[in-house]
Coordinates of C-alpha atoms and ligand atoms in Angstrom, one line a residue:
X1 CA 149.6 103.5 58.3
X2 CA 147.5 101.7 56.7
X3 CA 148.7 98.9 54.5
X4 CA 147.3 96.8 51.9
X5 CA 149.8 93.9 51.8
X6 CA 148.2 92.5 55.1
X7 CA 145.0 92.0 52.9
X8 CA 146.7 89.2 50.9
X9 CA 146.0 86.4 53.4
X10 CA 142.3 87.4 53.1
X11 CA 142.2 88.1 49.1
X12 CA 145.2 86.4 47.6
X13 CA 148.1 88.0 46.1
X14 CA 146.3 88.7 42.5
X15 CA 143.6 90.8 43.6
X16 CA 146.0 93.2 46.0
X17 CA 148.4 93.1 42.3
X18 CA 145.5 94.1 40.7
X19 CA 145.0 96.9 42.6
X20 CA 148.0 98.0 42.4
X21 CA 148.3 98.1 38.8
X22 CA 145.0 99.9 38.5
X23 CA 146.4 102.2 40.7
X24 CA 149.3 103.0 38.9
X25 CA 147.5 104.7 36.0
X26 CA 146.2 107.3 38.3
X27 CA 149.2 108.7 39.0
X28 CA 149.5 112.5 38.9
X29 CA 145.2 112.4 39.4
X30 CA 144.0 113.9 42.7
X31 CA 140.3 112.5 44.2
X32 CA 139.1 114.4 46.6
X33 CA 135.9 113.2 48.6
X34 CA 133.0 115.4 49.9
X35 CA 130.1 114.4 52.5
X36 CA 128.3 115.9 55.1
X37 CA 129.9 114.4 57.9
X38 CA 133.1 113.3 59.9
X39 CA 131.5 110.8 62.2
X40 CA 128.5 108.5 62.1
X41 CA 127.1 106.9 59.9
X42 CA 128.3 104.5 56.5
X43 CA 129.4 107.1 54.5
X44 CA 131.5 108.4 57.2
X45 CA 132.6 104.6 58.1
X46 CA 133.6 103.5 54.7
X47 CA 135.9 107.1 53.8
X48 CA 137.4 106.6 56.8
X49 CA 138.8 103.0 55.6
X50 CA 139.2 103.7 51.7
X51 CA 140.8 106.8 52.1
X52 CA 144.3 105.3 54.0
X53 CA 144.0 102.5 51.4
X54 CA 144.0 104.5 48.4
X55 CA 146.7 106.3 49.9
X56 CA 149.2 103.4 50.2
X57 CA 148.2 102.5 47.0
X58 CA 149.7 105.8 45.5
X59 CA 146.7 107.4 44.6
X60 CA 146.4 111.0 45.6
X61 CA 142.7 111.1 47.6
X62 CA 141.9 113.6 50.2
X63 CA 138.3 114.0 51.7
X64 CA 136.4 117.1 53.3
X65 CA 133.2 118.0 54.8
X66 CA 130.7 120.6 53.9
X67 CA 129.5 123.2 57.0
X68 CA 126.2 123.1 57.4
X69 CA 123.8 124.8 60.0
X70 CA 121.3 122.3 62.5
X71 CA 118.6 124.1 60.4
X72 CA 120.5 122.8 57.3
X73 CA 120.7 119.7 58.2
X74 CA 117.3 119.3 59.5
X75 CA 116.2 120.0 55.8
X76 CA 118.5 117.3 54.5
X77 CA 117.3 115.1 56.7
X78 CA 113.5 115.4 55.3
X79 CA 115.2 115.3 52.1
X80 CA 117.1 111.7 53.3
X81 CA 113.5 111.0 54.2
X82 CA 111.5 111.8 51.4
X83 CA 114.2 110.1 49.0
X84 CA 113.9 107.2 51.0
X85 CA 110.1 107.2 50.5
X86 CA 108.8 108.4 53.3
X87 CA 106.3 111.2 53.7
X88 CA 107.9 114.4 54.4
X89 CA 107.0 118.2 53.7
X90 CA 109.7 120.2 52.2
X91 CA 108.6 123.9 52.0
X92 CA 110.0 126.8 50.1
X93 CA 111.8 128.2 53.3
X94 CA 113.4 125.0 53.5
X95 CA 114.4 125.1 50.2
X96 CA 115.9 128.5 50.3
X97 CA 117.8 127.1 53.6
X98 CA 119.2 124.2 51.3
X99 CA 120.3 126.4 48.6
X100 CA 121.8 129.4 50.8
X101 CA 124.0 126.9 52.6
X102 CA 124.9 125.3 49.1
X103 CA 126.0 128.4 47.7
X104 CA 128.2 129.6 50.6
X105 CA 129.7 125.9 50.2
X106 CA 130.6 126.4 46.9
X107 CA 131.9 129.5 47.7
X108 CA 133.9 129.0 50.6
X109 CA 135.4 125.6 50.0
X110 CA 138.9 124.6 48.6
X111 CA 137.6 122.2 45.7
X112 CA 141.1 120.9 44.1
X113 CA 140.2 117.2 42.7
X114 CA 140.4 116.4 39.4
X115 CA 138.3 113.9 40.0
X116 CA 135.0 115.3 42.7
X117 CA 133.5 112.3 44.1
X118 CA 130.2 113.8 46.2
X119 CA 128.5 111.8 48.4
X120 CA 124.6 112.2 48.9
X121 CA 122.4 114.5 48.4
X122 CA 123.6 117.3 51.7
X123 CA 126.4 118.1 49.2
X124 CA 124.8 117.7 45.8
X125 CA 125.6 121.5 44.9
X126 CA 128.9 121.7 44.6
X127 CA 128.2 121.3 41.1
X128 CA 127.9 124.3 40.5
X129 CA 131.7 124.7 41.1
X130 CA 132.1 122.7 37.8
X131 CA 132.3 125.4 35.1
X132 CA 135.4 126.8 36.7
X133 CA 137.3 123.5 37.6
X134 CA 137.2 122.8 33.3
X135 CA 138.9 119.3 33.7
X136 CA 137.7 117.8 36.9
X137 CA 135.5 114.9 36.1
X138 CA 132.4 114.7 38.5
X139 CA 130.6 111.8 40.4
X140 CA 127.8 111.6 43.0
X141 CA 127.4 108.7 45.1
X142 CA 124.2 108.5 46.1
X143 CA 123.9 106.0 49.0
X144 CA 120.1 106.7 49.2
X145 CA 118.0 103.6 48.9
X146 CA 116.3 105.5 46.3
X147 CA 113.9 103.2 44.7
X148 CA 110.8 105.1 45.3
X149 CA 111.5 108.7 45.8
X150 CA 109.4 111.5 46.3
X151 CA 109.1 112.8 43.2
X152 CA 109.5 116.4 43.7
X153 CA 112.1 116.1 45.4
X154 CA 113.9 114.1 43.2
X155 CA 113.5 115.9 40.3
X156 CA 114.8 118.9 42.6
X157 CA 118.2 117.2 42.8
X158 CA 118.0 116.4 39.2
X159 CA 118.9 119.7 38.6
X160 CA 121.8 119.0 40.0
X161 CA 122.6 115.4 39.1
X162 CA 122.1 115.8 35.9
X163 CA 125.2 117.4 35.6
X164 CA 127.6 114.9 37.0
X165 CA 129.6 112.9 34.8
X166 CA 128.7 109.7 36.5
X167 CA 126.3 108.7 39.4
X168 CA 127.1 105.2 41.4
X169 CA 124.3 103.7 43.7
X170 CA 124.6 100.6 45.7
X171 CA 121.8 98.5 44.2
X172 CA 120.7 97.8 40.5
X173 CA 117.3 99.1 42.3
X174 CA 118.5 102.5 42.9
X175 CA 119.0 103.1 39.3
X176 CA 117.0 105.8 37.4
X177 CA 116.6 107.4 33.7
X178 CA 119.7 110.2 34.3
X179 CA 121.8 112.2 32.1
X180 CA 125.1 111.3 33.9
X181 CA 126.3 107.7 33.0
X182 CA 125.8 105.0 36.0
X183 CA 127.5 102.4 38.2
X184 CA 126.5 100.1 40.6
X185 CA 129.4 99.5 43.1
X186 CA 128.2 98.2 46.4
X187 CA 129.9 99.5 50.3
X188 CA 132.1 97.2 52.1
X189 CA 133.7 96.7 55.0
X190 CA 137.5 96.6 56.1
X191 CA 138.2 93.5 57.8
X192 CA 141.1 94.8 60.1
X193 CA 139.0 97.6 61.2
X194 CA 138.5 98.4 64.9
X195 CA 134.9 97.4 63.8
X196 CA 135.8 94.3 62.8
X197 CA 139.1 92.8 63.9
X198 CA 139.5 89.8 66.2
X199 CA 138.9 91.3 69.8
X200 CA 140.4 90.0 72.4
X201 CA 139.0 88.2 75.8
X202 CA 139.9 91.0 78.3
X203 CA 138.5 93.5 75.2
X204 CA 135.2 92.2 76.0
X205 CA 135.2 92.2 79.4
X206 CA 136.0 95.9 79.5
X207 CA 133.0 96.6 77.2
X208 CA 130.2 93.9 78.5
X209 CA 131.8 95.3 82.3
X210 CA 131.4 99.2 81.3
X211 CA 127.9 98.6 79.8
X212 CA 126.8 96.1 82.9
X213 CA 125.6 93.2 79.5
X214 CA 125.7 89.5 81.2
X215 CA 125.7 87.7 77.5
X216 CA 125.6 84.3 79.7
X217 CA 122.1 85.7 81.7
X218 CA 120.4 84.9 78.7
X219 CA 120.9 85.0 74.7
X220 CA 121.5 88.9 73.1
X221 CA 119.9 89.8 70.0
X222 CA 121.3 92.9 68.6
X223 CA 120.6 95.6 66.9
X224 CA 123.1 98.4 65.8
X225 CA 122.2 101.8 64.6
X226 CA 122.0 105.3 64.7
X227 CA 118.4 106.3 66.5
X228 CA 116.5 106.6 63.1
X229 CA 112.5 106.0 62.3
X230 CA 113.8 103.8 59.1
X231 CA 116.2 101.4 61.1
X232 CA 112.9 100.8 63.1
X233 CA 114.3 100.1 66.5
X234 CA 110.9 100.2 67.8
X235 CA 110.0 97.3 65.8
X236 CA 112.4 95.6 67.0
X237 CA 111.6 96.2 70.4
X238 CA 107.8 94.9 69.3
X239 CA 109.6 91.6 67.9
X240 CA 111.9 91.1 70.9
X241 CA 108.4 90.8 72.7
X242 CA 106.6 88.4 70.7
X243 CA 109.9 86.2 70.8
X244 CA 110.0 86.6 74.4
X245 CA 106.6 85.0 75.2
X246 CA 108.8 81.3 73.7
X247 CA 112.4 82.0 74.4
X248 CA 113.9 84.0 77.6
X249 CA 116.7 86.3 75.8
X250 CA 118.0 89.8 76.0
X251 CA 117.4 92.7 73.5
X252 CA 120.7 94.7 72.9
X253 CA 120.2 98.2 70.9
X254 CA 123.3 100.0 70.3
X255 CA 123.2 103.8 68.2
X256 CA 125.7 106.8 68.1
X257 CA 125.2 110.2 66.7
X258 CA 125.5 111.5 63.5
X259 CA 127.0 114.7 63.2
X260 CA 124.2 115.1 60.2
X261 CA 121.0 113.2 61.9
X262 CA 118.6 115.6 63.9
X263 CA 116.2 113.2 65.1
X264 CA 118.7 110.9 67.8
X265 CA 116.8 112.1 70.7
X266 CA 113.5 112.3 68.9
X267 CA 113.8 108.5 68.6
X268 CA 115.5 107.4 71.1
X269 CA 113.3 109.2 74.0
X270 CA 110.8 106.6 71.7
X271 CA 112.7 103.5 72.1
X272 CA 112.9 104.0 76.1
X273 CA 108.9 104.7 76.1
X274 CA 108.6 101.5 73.8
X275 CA 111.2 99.7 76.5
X276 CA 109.0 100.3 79.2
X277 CA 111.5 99.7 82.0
X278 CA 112.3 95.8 81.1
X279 CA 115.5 95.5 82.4
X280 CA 116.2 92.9 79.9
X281 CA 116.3 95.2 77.2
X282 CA 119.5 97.7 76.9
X283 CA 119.2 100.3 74.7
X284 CA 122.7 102.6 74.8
X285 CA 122.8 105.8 72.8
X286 CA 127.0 105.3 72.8
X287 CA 129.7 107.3 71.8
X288 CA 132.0 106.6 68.5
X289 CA 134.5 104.1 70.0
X290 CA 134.4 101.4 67.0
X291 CA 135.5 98.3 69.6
X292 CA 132.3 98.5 71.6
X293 CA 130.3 97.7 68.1
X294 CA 132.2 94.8 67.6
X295 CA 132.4 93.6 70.9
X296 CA 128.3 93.7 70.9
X297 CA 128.3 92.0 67.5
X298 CA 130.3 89.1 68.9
X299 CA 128.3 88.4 71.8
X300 CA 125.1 88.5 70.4
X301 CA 123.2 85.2 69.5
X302 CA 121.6 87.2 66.9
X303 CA 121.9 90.4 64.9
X304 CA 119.2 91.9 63.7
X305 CA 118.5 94.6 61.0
X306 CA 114.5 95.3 60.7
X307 CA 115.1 98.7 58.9
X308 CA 112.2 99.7 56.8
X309 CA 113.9 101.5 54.1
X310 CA 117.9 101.0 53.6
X311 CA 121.0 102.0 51.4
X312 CA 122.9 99.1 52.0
X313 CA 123.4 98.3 55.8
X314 CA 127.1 98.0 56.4
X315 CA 125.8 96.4 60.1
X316 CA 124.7 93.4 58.0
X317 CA 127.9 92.5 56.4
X318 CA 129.8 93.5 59.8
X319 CA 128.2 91.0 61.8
X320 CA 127.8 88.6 59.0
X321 CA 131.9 88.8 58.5
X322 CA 132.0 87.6 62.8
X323 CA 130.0 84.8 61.8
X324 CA 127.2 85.5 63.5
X325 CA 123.1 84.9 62.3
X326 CA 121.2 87.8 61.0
X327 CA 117.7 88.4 60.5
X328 CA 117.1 91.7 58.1
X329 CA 114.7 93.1 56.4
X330 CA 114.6 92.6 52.4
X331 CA 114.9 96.2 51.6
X332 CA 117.4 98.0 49.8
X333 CA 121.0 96.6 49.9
X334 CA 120.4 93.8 52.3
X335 CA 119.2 91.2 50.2
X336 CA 123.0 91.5 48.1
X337 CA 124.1 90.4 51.5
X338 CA 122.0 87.8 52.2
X339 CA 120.6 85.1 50.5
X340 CA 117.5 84.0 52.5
X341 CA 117.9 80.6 54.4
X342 CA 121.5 80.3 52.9
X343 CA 123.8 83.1 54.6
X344 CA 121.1 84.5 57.1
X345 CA 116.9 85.1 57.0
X346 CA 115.6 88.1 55.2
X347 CA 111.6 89.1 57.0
X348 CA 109.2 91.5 55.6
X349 CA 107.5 92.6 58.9
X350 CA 107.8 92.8 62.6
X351 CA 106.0 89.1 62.9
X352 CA 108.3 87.5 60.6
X353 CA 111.7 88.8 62.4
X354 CA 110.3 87.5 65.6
X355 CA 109.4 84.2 63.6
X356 CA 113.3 83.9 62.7
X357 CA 115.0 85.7 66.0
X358 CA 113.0 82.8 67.6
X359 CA 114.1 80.1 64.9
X360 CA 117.4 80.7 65.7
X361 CA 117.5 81.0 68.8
X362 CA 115.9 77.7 69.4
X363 CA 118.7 75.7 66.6
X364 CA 122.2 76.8 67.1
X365 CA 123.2 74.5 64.7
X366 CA 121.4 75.9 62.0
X367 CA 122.0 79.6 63.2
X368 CA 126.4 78.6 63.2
X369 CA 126.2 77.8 59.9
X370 CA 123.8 80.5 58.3
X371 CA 126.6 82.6 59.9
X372 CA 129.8 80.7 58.3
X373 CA 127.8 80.6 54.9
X374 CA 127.4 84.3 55.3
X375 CA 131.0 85.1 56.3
X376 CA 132.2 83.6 53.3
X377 CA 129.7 85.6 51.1
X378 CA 130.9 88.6 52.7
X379 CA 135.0 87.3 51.8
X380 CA 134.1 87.1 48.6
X381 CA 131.9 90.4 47.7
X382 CA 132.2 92.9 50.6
X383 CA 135.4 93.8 51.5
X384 CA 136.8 96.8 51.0
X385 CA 139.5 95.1 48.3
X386 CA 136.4 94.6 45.8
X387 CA 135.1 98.4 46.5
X388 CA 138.5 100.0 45.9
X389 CA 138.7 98.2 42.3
X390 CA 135.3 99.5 41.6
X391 CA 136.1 102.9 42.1
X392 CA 139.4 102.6 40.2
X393 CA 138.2 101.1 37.7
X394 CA 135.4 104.0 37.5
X395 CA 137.9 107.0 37.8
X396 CA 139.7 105.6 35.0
X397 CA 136.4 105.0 32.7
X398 CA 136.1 109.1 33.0
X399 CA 139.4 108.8 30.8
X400 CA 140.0 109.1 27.6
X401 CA 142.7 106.5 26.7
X402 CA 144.7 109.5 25.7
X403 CA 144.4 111.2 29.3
X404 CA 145.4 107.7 31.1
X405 CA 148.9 108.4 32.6
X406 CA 151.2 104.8 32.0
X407 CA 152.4 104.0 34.7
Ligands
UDP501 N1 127.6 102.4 64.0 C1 128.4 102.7 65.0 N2 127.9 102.9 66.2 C2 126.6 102.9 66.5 C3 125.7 102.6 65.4 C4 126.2 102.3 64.2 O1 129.6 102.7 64.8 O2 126.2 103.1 67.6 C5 128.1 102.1 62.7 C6 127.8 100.7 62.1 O3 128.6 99.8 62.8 C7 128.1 100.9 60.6 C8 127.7 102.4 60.4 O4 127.7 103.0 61.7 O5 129.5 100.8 60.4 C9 126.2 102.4 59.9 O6 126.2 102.1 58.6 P1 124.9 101.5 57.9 O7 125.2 101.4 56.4 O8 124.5 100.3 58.6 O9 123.8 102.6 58.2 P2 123.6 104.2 58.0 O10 123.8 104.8 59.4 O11 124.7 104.7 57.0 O12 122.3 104.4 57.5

């Protein structure tokens, strides 16, 4: 059971009262959260934390999936795509395939919040639940770096949208001319995670043992993520190279699946190719066991993040929070978590994250305490204390004062 008290040595005593006040005038409200997937992924990552938390704070919050079909979700995955920017043909037929899924969602499933809080676009639809639910207030999350959308397809989803009572995105970037009124609350992680607890000594040997990683062969740089175009793993492989020719080290390239992402093998059959057989660099297409990820974390000597388009990159703050040195791209939420040559070095192509990797690895000194300044940046704006106040404080802005139970 999850329990927020334990937070207090992390946050102090005010912010976990604070909470709980909030809380308390949400009595008698259900939230119930919607998404496209179980397993993988942020969205899945941070609903998995939140949810036990709320919970223990009193506040009734349940969370479901939609169904979807492989053909479903290859269509939201062009739409993921094309939102992020990215070129991507979206024809009638798979148009037709996104809305006959939506409407046997809305259909089928038991929607029972009186506040609906949707999460990306694979769910978007549900809306049209709204005219019979009279007193449910509606938000969509949109997790979507979408700063430069495709255009048609945006203005697609605006149709649905629109009709939200509030849309949150995770950068001030994100933001667009809507109907529905906007907030910018930013993910987090939860520092007693699985993810992100202390691990101990015999913990790693299981994992490094298991995965056959010698971290004292020769330094790891790391990069986690699902097998996706946009997370660029075969840039990274192209960076590890170039750093290679100065400094002997390790590449380390850890992705899962995601219930919701088609394209795993896709890109990961293009990671091997781009691998080439050097035995020096491991890339493991893993299971969901969240210890592993922070047992790979810990033992790099560098993370890296060299995704080309992002929502937010909860990998950033997770290996920032263990202290360690990242180089990440300046895209989408990642420069909120890092402030360049302070807590950790922000590139802007493949030369200049093999320019820092190499940096770093050549002055631990400098690489410790990019890390330490970047843990404490993370303390203070990324845990998942912060995010839960946001979103209280958000439900109870869709109130009237009037509606607002005392508690
Ligand atoms: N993750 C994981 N196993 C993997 C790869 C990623 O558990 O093999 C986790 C990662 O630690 C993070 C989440 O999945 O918690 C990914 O979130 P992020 O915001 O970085 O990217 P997204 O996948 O949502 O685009």
């Amino acid at each position: 059971m999850a329990n927020l008290n334990r937070y207090k040595k992390i946050v102090g005593q005010e912010t976990i009262d604070e909470l709980r006040t909030l809380a308390g005038y949400l009595r008698g409200k259900k939230i119930q959260h919607i998404n496209s997937t179980a397993v993988g992924g942020g969205v899945a990552e941070i609903l998995s934390k939140i949810i036990p938390l709320m919970k223990d704070l009193g506040v009734d919050t349940c969370w479901d999936v939609i169904k979807g079909s492989p053909e479903f979700f290859n269509v939201t995955k062009s739409i993921h795509n094309a939102l992020h920017g990215k070129e991507s043909l979206i024809t009638k037929e798979m148009w037709d395939v996104f809305n006959d899924v939506t409407a046997q969602n809305v259909k089928e499933m038991d929607l029972r919040g009186d506040i609906m809080f949707i999460h990306d676009p694979q769910p978007i639809g549900l809306i049209d639940r709204k005219p019979g639910m009279k007193d449910a207030k509606w938000i969509w999350r949109c997790h979507v770096d979408v700063s430069k959308p495709d255009r048609k397809v945006w203005d697609f989803l605006g149709n649905y949208f629109n009709r939200y009572d509030a849309a949150v995105f995770s950068s001030a970037h994100f933001s667009h001319t809507m109907k529905p009124r906007q907030a910018l609350i930013s993910p987090s992680i939860d520092p007693f995670s699985d993810k992100n607890r202390e691990v101990t000594g015999e913990e790693i040997a299981t994992v490094l043992n298991k995965y056959k990683i010698d971290p004292q062969a020769k330094p790891i740089v790391c990069q986690i993520s699902r097998y996706d175009a946009l997370k660029d793993p075969v840039g990274v492989i192209q960076a590890y190279k170039m750093v290679k020719k100065y400094v002997d080290c390790q590449l380390l390239l850890v992705g899962n699946r995601a219930a919701d992402d088609p394209e795993t093998d896709k890109i990961y059959k293009q990671v091997l190719e781009a691998a080439g057989g050097d035995p020096d660099i491991h890339a493991l297409l893993v299971e969901d066991v969240p210890y592993e990820i922070n047992v790979f974390q810990r033992v790099a000597s560098v993370v890296v993040q060299k995704s080309i388009r992002e929502g937010f990159a909860l990998t950033v703050s997770e290996a920032l929070w263990k202290g360690k040195p990242v180089v990440a791209s300046a895209v989408g939420g990642i420069p909120l978590q890092i402030k360049h040559r302070y807590g950790g070095l922000l590139c802007h192509s493949i030369e200049g994250a093999a320019f820092s990797i190499k940096q770093l690895l050549n002055a631990p000194d400098y690489a410790k305490k990019l890390g330490e300044n970047g843990r404490e940046h993370i303390r203070q704006n990324f845990l998942l204390t912060r995010h839960i106040k946001e979103y209280l404080l958000l439900f109870l802005s869709l109130y009237s004062e009037n509606d607002v139970i005392t508690p």
